[in-house]
Amino acid sequence: MVQMPSDPQHHSYDVIIIGGAMMGSSVAWWLSQSAEFQGRILVVERDPSFAQSSTAHTNSCIRQQFSEALNVRISQFTAEFITNLRVNMGNDPRVENLHIQDFGYLYLADSERNADALRGAFALQRSLGAGTRLLTRDEIAAAFPFYQLDDILLGSHGTRDEGYWDGGALFDWFRRKAIAAGVEYVHAEITGIERTPSQVTSVTLGSGQRLSCGHLVNAAGPRAGHVAQLAGLSIPVEPRKRFTWIVKAAHPLDRELPLTIDPSGVHMRQDGPETYMIGARPDPDLAVDPTDFHMDHSLWESHVWPIVATRIPQFEQLKIVTEWAGHYAFNTLDQNAVLGPHTDLRNFHFINGFSGHGLQQAPAMGRGLVELITTGRFQTLDLTAFGYDRIPAGRPFGERAVI
């Protein structure tokens, strides 16, 4: 468990961040590096072990295969940022550049409609410099002969900057470097948010202590909706369970398994020399309590394993090594991020609702929110499309490649 004091050092902060996992620590670090910001920063984290955070349960992958150009550019920035992490963190010799294990994602289409979606996304991705390739059924079979492909018409495979990386290391460095730069982290829970009609004025901790603030950032992950309600606001973000299994194969494949997106929604990838990671969502896929991490053990036998063994007959014999349930911070409008200030409460900022994309988007989103807070506008990537104004308007962001 990370050691955090429970009492803030001050009664007033320029920025208070609710939630200290990946998103909150990204914002904290970028703020600490901003030449336009010289104020006090407080991160309030209810669980210093981070054991219930989405960050702790991530499958830690990155992809370029999105259908919206903005999401492609965000992941391209992350790929550059993490593979040059030492330079990006001031040439600290303790910081290691992070490696992307480029096994790629492989989307499988079993209908002409899905194949057309892959073709359209492929054209966009290639125009932006991504290393995506389209594969016919025969080409998939030649590259990855272990699949059963009778129902598959087309595949889309990423060959560069797609695969596994050490997201935990990035989170750790965001937090450690933010603290070294003067950001204060406390173990506490926000129980109240005080406001006028147009701005947040203070927050109240579980101890009863009240802290005034200039800006308030909601980085509460699956608890984002609860935090918004404390300020009398609403956001369509709720905890949704996602299940992960690490399995060992009696007959390992003779080459790396790409992160395969089966048409059923079940996905699988290489995890070690003889182990594989398999993920699935529950059915029905409903909101859960943020403390509910119970595994549905029947789902493996009744649904997941039959799909996996049908797609890869060599996986007929699998042994579960470990398993866990985590939570998506699921945006029920469009499964994409909500970023930036509320339309009326202009110093209440969202960085929420990533719906499984959060780890790979954290560097760009943290930077973008800090640009808004310190200068009033985006300076690098224009992330306006993720603004809160689309929520009351019911205007979804158009991303279709959602896992």
Coordinates of C-alpha atoms in Angstrom, one line a residue:
M1 CA 0.0 0.0 0.0
V2 CA 1.2 3.5 -0.9
Q3 CA 1.8 5.5 2.3
M4 CA -0.4 8.7 2.2
P5 CA -1.1 11.2 5.0
S6 CA -4.8 11.7 5.8
D7 CA -4.6 15.4 6.6
P8 CA -4.0 18.0 4.0
Q9 CA -1.2 20.6 4.7
H10 CA -3.3 23.6 3.6
H11 CA -6.9 24.8 3.7
S12 CA -6.9 26.1 0.1
Y13 CA -5.7 24.7 -3.2
D14 CA -5.7 25.9 -6.8
V15 CA -6.6 22.5 -8.1
I16 CA -8.1 19.5 -6.2
I17 CA -8.2 16.2 -8.0
I18 CA -10.6 13.6 -6.9
G19 CA -9.0 10.2 -7.6
G20 CA -5.3 9.4 -7.7
A21 CA -5.1 6.5 -10.1
M22 CA -3.9 6.7 -13.7
M23 CA -6.1 9.7 -14.8
G24 CA -5.7 11.7 -11.6
S25 CA -2.0 11.2 -11.5
S26 CA -1.6 12.1 -15.2
V27 CA -3.4 15.4 -14.6
A28 CA -1.3 16.0 -11.5
W29 CA 2.0 15.3 -13.3
W30 CA 1.1 17.5 -16.3
L31 CA 0.0 20.3 -14.0
S32 CA 3.3 20.0 -12.1
Q33 CA 5.2 20.4 -15.4
S34 CA 3.2 23.3 -16.8
A35 CA 5.0 26.6 -17.1
E36 CA 1.6 28.4 -16.9
F37 CA 0.8 26.9 -13.5
Q38 CA 2.4 27.7 -10.2
G39 CA -0.3 26.9 -7.7
R40 CA -1.0 24.2 -5.1
I41 CA -2.3 20.8 -6.2
L42 CA -4.0 18.3 -4.0
V43 CA -5.0 14.7 -5.0
V44 CA -7.6 13.1 -2.8
E45 CA -7.6 9.3 -3.0
R46 CA -10.0 7.1 -1.0
D47 CA -7.9 3.9 -1.4
P48 CA -4.1 4.3 -1.2
S49 CA -3.7 0.6 -2.2
F50 CA -5.5 1.4 -5.5
A51 CA -6.7 -2.2 -5.4
Q52 CA -10.2 -1.3 -6.6
S53 CA -9.2 1.1 -9.3
S54 CA -9.6 0.4 -13.0
T55 CA -5.8 1.0 -13.3
A56 CA -5.1 -2.0 -11.1
H57 CA -7.3 -4.3 -13.2
T58 CA -6.3 -3.2 -16.7
N59 CA -5.1 -5.6 -19.3
S60 CA -2.6 -2.9 -20.3
C61 CA -2.8 -2.7 -24.1
I62 CA -2.6 -0.1 -26.7
R63 CA -4.0 0.0 -30.3
Q64 CA -4.2 2.3 -33.3
Q65 CA -7.3 0.6 -34.7
F66 CA -10.0 3.1 -34.0
S67 CA -12.7 4.4 -36.4
E68 CA -12.2 8.1 -35.4
A69 CA -9.1 10.0 -36.3
L70 CA -8.9 11.7 -32.9
N71 CA -8.6 8.4 -31.1
V72 CA -5.9 7.2 -33.4
R73 CA -3.9 10.3 -32.8
I74 CA -4.3 10.0 -29.1
S75 CA -2.9 6.5 -29.1
Q76 CA -0.1 7.5 -31.4
F77 CA 0.9 10.2 -28.9
T78 CA 0.9 7.6 -26.1
A79 CA 3.1 5.3 -28.1
E80 CA 5.6 8.1 -28.6
F81 CA 5.3 9.2 -25.0
I82 CA 5.9 5.9 -23.3
T83 CA 8.7 4.6 -25.7
N84 CA 10.5 7.9 -24.9
L85 CA 9.4 8.1 -21.3
R86 CA 12.9 9.0 -19.9
V87 CA 13.2 12.1 -22.1
N88 CA 9.6 13.0 -21.5
M89 CA 10.2 12.9 -17.7
G90 CA 13.2 15.1 -17.8
N91 CA 16.0 12.6 -18.5
D92 CA 15.7 11.1 -15.1
P93 CA 18.1 8.1 -15.2
R94 CA 15.8 6.0 -13.0
V95 CA 13.0 6.2 -15.6
E96 CA 13.0 3.4 -18.2
N97 CA 11.6 3.8 -21.7
L98 CA 8.6 1.4 -22.0
H99 CA 8.4 -1.2 -24.6
I100 CA 5.3 -2.1 -26.6
Q101 CA 5.1 -5.8 -27.3
D102 CA 3.9 -5.5 -30.9
F103 CA 1.7 -8.6 -31.4
G104 CA -1.0 -6.3 -32.6
Y105 CA -4.8 -6.5 -32.5
L106 CA -6.6 -8.7 -34.9
Y107 CA -10.2 -7.9 -35.6
L108 CA -12.2 -10.7 -37.2
A109 CA -15.3 -9.9 -39.3
D110 CA -17.9 -12.5 -39.9
S111 CA -20.3 -10.4 -42.0
E112 CA -20.1 -8.0 -45.0
R113 CA -21.3 -5.2 -42.7
N114 CA -18.4 -5.8 -40.2
A115 CA -15.9 -6.3 -43.1
D116 CA -17.0 -2.9 -44.6
A117 CA -16.4 -1.3 -41.1
L118 CA -12.9 -2.8 -41.0
R119 CA -12.2 -1.5 -44.6
G120 CA -13.4 2.0 -43.7
A121 CA -11.3 2.1 -40.5
F122 CA -8.3 0.7 -42.3
A123 CA -8.3 3.5 -44.8
L124 CA -8.5 6.1 -42.0
Q125 CA -5.8 4.5 -40.0
R126 CA -3.4 4.2 -42.9
S127 CA -4.0 7.8 -43.8
L128 CA -2.7 8.7 -40.3
G129 CA 0.4 6.5 -40.6
A130 CA -0.8 3.5 -38.6
G131 CA 0.6 0.1 -39.5
T132 CA -2.7 -1.6 -40.0
R133 CA -3.1 -4.3 -42.7
L134 CA -6.2 -6.0 -44.0
L135 CA -6.1 -9.8 -44.3
T136 CA -8.3 -12.1 -46.3
R137 CA -9.3 -15.4 -44.8
D138 CA -6.5 -17.2 -46.6
E139 CA -4.0 -14.6 -45.5
I140 CA -5.1 -14.9 -41.9
A141 CA -4.7 -18.7 -42.2
A142 CA -1.2 -18.3 -43.6
A143 CA -0.1 -15.9 -40.9
F144 CA -1.9 -17.6 -38.0
P145 CA -2.7 -21.2 -39.0
F146 CA -4.2 -22.0 -35.6
Y147 CA -7.5 -20.2 -36.2
Q148 CA -10.7 -21.8 -37.3
L149 CA -11.9 -19.4 -39.9
D150 CA -15.0 -20.9 -41.6
D151 CA -17.2 -18.0 -40.6
I152 CA -14.6 -15.2 -41.2
L153 CA -14.6 -12.9 -44.2
L154 CA -11.8 -10.4 -43.3
G155 CA -9.4 -9.5 -40.7
S156 CA -7.6 -6.2 -39.7
H157 CA -4.3 -6.6 -38.0
G158 CA -2.0 -3.9 -36.4
T159 CA 1.7 -4.3 -37.1
R160 CA 3.1 -1.4 -35.2
D161 CA 2.5 0.2 -31.8
E162 CA -0.2 -2.3 -30.9
G163 CA 0.0 -4.7 -28.1
Y164 CA 1.0 -5.0 -24.4
W165 CA 2.9 -2.5 -22.4
D166 CA 3.6 -1.8 -18.7
G167 CA 0.9 0.6 -17.8
G168 CA 1.6 0.1 -14.1
A169 CA 5.1 1.6 -14.6
L170 CA 3.7 4.7 -16.3
F171 CA 1.1 5.2 -13.4
D172 CA 3.9 4.8 -10.9
W173 CA 6.1 7.4 -12.5
F174 CA 3.2 9.9 -13.0
R175 CA 2.5 9.6 -9.3
R176 CA 6.1 9.6 -8.1
K177 CA 7.2 12.5 -10.3
A178 CA 4.1 14.5 -9.4
I179 CA 4.9 14.1 -5.7
A180 CA 8.5 15.0 -6.2
A181 CA 7.4 18.2 -8.0
G182 CA 5.3 19.2 -4.9
V183 CA 1.9 17.7 -5.6
E184 CA 0.2 16.6 -2.4
Y185 CA -1.6 13.2 -2.1
V186 CA -3.9 12.5 0.8
H187 CA -5.8 9.4 1.9
A188 CA -9.3 10.7 2.3
E189 CA -12.8 10.7 0.8
I190 CA -14.8 13.6 -0.6
T191 CA -18.2 13.6 1.1
G192 CA -19.4 17.0 -0.1
I193 CA -18.9 19.6 -2.8
E194 CA -20.0 23.2 -2.1
R195 CA -20.9 25.5 -5.0
T196 CA -22.6 28.6 -6.2
P197 CA -24.7 28.5 -9.4
S198 CA -21.6 29.0 -11.5
Q199 CA -18.6 27.6 -9.7
V200 CA -17.3 25.1 -7.1
T201 CA -16.1 26.8 -4.0
S202 CA -14.9 24.0 -1.7
V203 CA -15.0 20.3 -0.9
T204 CA -15.6 18.6 2.4
L205 CA -13.6 15.5 3.5
G206 CA -14.9 12.6 5.5
S207 CA -13.2 14.1 8.5
G208 CA -15.4 17.2 8.2
Q209 CA -12.5 19.4 7.0
R210 CA -13.5 21.8 4.3
L211 CA -10.9 22.8 1.6
S212 CA -11.4 25.7 -0.8
C213 CA -10.3 25.2 -4.4
G214 CA -9.9 27.1 -7.7
H215 CA -10.6 24.1 -9.9
L216 CA -12.0 20.7 -9.1
V217 CA -11.2 17.6 -11.3
N218 CA -13.3 14.5 -11.3
A219 CA -10.9 11.6 -11.9
A220 CA -12.9 9.1 -9.9
G221 CA -13.0 6.4 -12.5
P222 CA -16.1 4.1 -12.1
R223 CA -17.2 6.3 -9.2
A224 CA -17.4 9.4 -11.5
G225 CA -21.2 9.5 -11.4
H226 CA -21.2 9.6 -7.6
V227 CA -18.7 12.5 -7.5
A228 CA -20.7 14.4 -10.1
Q229 CA -23.9 14.0 -8.0
L230 CA -22.1 15.5 -5.0
A231 CA -22.0 18.8 -7.0
G232 CA -25.6 18.4 -8.2
L233 CA -24.4 17.3 -11.7
S234 CA -25.0 14.2 -13.7
I235 CA -22.8 12.1 -16.0
P236 CA -23.7 8.9 -17.8
V237 CA -20.8 6.9 -16.3
E238 CA -21.3 3.7 -14.3
P239 CA -19.2 0.7 -13.2
R240 CA -19.5 -2.2 -15.6
K241 CA -17.8 -5.5 -14.8
R242 CA -15.2 -7.0 -17.2
F243 CA -13.7 -10.5 -16.5
T244 CA -10.2 -11.6 -17.2
W245 CA -8.7 -15.1 -17.2
I246 CA -5.0 -16.1 -17.5
V247 CA -4.8 -19.6 -18.8
K248 CA -2.1 -22.1 -19.6
A249 CA -2.5 -24.2 -22.8
A250 CA -1.7 -27.9 -22.8
H251 CA -0.6 -27.3 -26.4
P252 CA 0.9 -23.8 -26.8
L253 CA 0.8 -22.1 -30.1
D254 CA 3.9 -22.0 -32.2
R255 CA 3.8 -18.2 -32.5
E256 CA 2.5 -15.2 -30.6
L257 CA -1.3 -14.8 -30.4
P258 CA -2.4 -11.3 -31.5
L259 CA -5.0 -9.6 -29.3
T260 CA -7.8 -11.3 -31.2
I261 CA -11.2 -9.6 -31.2
D262 CA -13.7 -12.4 -31.9
P263 CA -17.0 -11.4 -33.5
S264 CA -18.7 -12.7 -30.2
G265 CA -16.9 -9.9 -28.3
V266 CA -14.6 -12.4 -26.4
H267 CA -11.0 -11.3 -26.8
M268 CA -7.7 -13.2 -26.3
R269 CA -4.0 -12.5 -26.5
Q270 CA -0.5 -13.8 -25.6
D271 CA 0.4 -13.2 -22.0
G272 CA 3.6 -15.3 -21.5
P273 CA 5.5 -18.1 -23.4
E274 CA 2.8 -20.6 -22.6
T275 CA 0.0 -18.5 -21.1
Y276 CA -2.7 -16.4 -22.6
M277 CA -5.1 -13.7 -21.4
I278 CA -8.8 -14.0 -22.2
G279 CA -11.4 -11.3 -21.6
A280 CA -15.2 -11.1 -21.8
R281 CA -18.1 -9.0 -20.5
P282 CA -21.1 -10.4 -18.6
D283 CA -24.5 -11.0 -20.1
P284 CA -26.5 -9.0 -19.4
D285 CA -23.9 -6.2 -19.1
L286 CA -25.4 -4.0 -16.3
A287 CA -24.1 -1.5 -13.9
V288 CA -22.8 -2.9 -10.6
D289 CA -21.8 -1.6 -7.2
P290 CA -18.3 -0.2 -7.4
T291 CA -17.2 -2.6 -4.6
D292 CA -18.5 -5.7 -6.5
F293 CA -15.6 -7.7 -7.9
H294 CA -17.3 -11.1 -7.7
M295 CA -16.3 -13.5 -10.5
D296 CA -19.1 -15.2 -12.4
H297 CA -17.4 -18.6 -12.6
S298 CA -20.2 -20.1 -14.7
L299 CA -19.5 -17.7 -17.5
W300 CA -16.2 -19.4 -18.4
E301 CA -17.7 -22.9 -18.8
S302 CA -21.0 -21.8 -20.4
H303 CA -19.8 -19.1 -22.8
V304 CA -16.2 -18.0 -22.9
W305 CA -14.3 -21.3 -23.1
P306 CA -16.6 -22.8 -25.9
I307 CA -16.0 -19.7 -28.0
V308 CA -12.2 -19.7 -27.4
A309 CA -11.9 -23.5 -28.2
T310 CA -14.0 -23.1 -31.3
R311 CA -11.9 -20.2 -32.7
I312 CA -8.6 -21.9 -31.7
P313 CA -9.1 -25.7 -31.6
Q314 CA -5.6 -26.0 -30.1
F315 CA -7.1 -24.4 -27.0
E316 CA -9.4 -27.3 -26.3
Q317 CA -7.3 -28.0 -23.1
L318 CA -6.8 -24.9 -21.0
K319 CA -6.0 -24.5 -17.3
I320 CA -7.0 -21.3 -15.5
V321 CA -4.0 -19.9 -13.7
T322 CA -5.7 -16.9 -12.3
E323 CA -8.8 -14.8 -12.9
W324 CA -10.2 -11.5 -11.8
A325 CA -13.1 -9.0 -12.3
G326 CA -12.4 -5.3 -12.9
H327 CA -14.6 -2.3 -13.8
Y328 CA -14.9 -0.2 -16.9
A329 CA -15.9 3.4 -16.2
F330 CA -18.6 2.9 -18.8
N331 CA -20.0 5.9 -20.6
T332 CA -23.5 4.8 -21.5
L333 CA -23.9 7.4 -24.2
D334 CA -21.0 6.4 -26.5
Q335 CA -18.3 4.5 -24.6
N336 CA -15.9 7.4 -25.0
A337 CA -14.3 9.9 -22.7
V338 CA -15.9 13.0 -21.2
L339 CA -13.2 15.7 -20.9
G340 CA -13.2 19.3 -19.7
P341 CA -15.5 21.6 -17.8
H342 CA -19.2 21.4 -17.1
T343 CA -21.1 23.7 -19.3
D344 CA -22.5 25.7 -16.3
L345 CA -20.1 24.9 -13.5
R346 CA -16.9 26.0 -15.3
N347 CA -14.4 25.1 -12.7
F348 CA -15.7 21.5 -12.3
H349 CA -13.7 19.4 -14.8
F350 CA -14.4 15.8 -16.1
I351 CA -11.8 13.3 -17.1
N352 CA -14.2 10.3 -17.0
G353 CA -16.0 7.6 -18.9
F354 CA -13.1 6.0 -20.9
S355 CA -14.9 2.6 -21.1
G356 CA -11.8 0.6 -21.5
H357 CA -9.6 3.0 -23.4
G358 CA -8.3 4.9 -20.4
L359 CA -4.8 3.5 -19.9
Q360 CA -3.7 4.2 -23.5
Q361 CA -5.4 7.6 -23.5
A362 CA -4.2 8.9 -20.1
P363 CA -1.1 10.8 -21.3
A364 CA -2.9 12.8 -24.0
M365 CA -6.1 13.4 -21.9
G366 CA -4.1 14.5 -18.9
R367 CA -2.1 16.9 -21.0
G368 CA -5.2 18.2 -22.7
L369 CA -7.2 18.9 -19.5
V370 CA -4.2 20.7 -18.0
E371 CA -4.0 22.9 -21.2
L372 CA -7.7 23.8 -20.6
I373 CA -7.2 24.6 -16.9
T374 CA -4.0 26.7 -17.4
T375 CA -4.7 28.5 -20.8
G376 CA -8.4 28.1 -21.4
R377 CA -8.0 26.1 -24.7
F378 CA -6.3 23.0 -26.1
Q379 CA -2.8 23.7 -27.3
T380 CA -1.8 20.4 -28.9
L381 CA -4.5 17.9 -29.8
D382 CA -7.9 19.5 -30.2
L383 CA -10.0 17.3 -27.8
T384 CA -13.1 19.4 -28.0
A385 CA -15.2 16.5 -29.4
F386 CA -15.0 14.9 -25.9
G387 CA -16.5 17.9 -24.2
Y388 CA -19.4 17.6 -21.7
D389 CA -21.8 19.6 -23.9
R390 CA -22.5 16.5 -26.0
I391 CA -23.9 14.8 -22.9
P392 CA -27.1 16.9 -22.4
A393 CA -27.4 17.2 -26.2
G394 CA -27.4 13.4 -26.5
R395 CA -24.8 13.7 -29.3
P396 CA -22.6 10.7 -29.2
F397 CA -19.0 10.7 -30.3
G398 CA -18.8 8.5 -33.4
E399 CA -16.2 5.9 -32.4
R400 CA -17.4 2.4 -33.5
A401 CA -14.3 0.3 -32.6
V402 CA -15.3 -0.3 -29.0
I403 CA -14.3 -3.5 -27.2

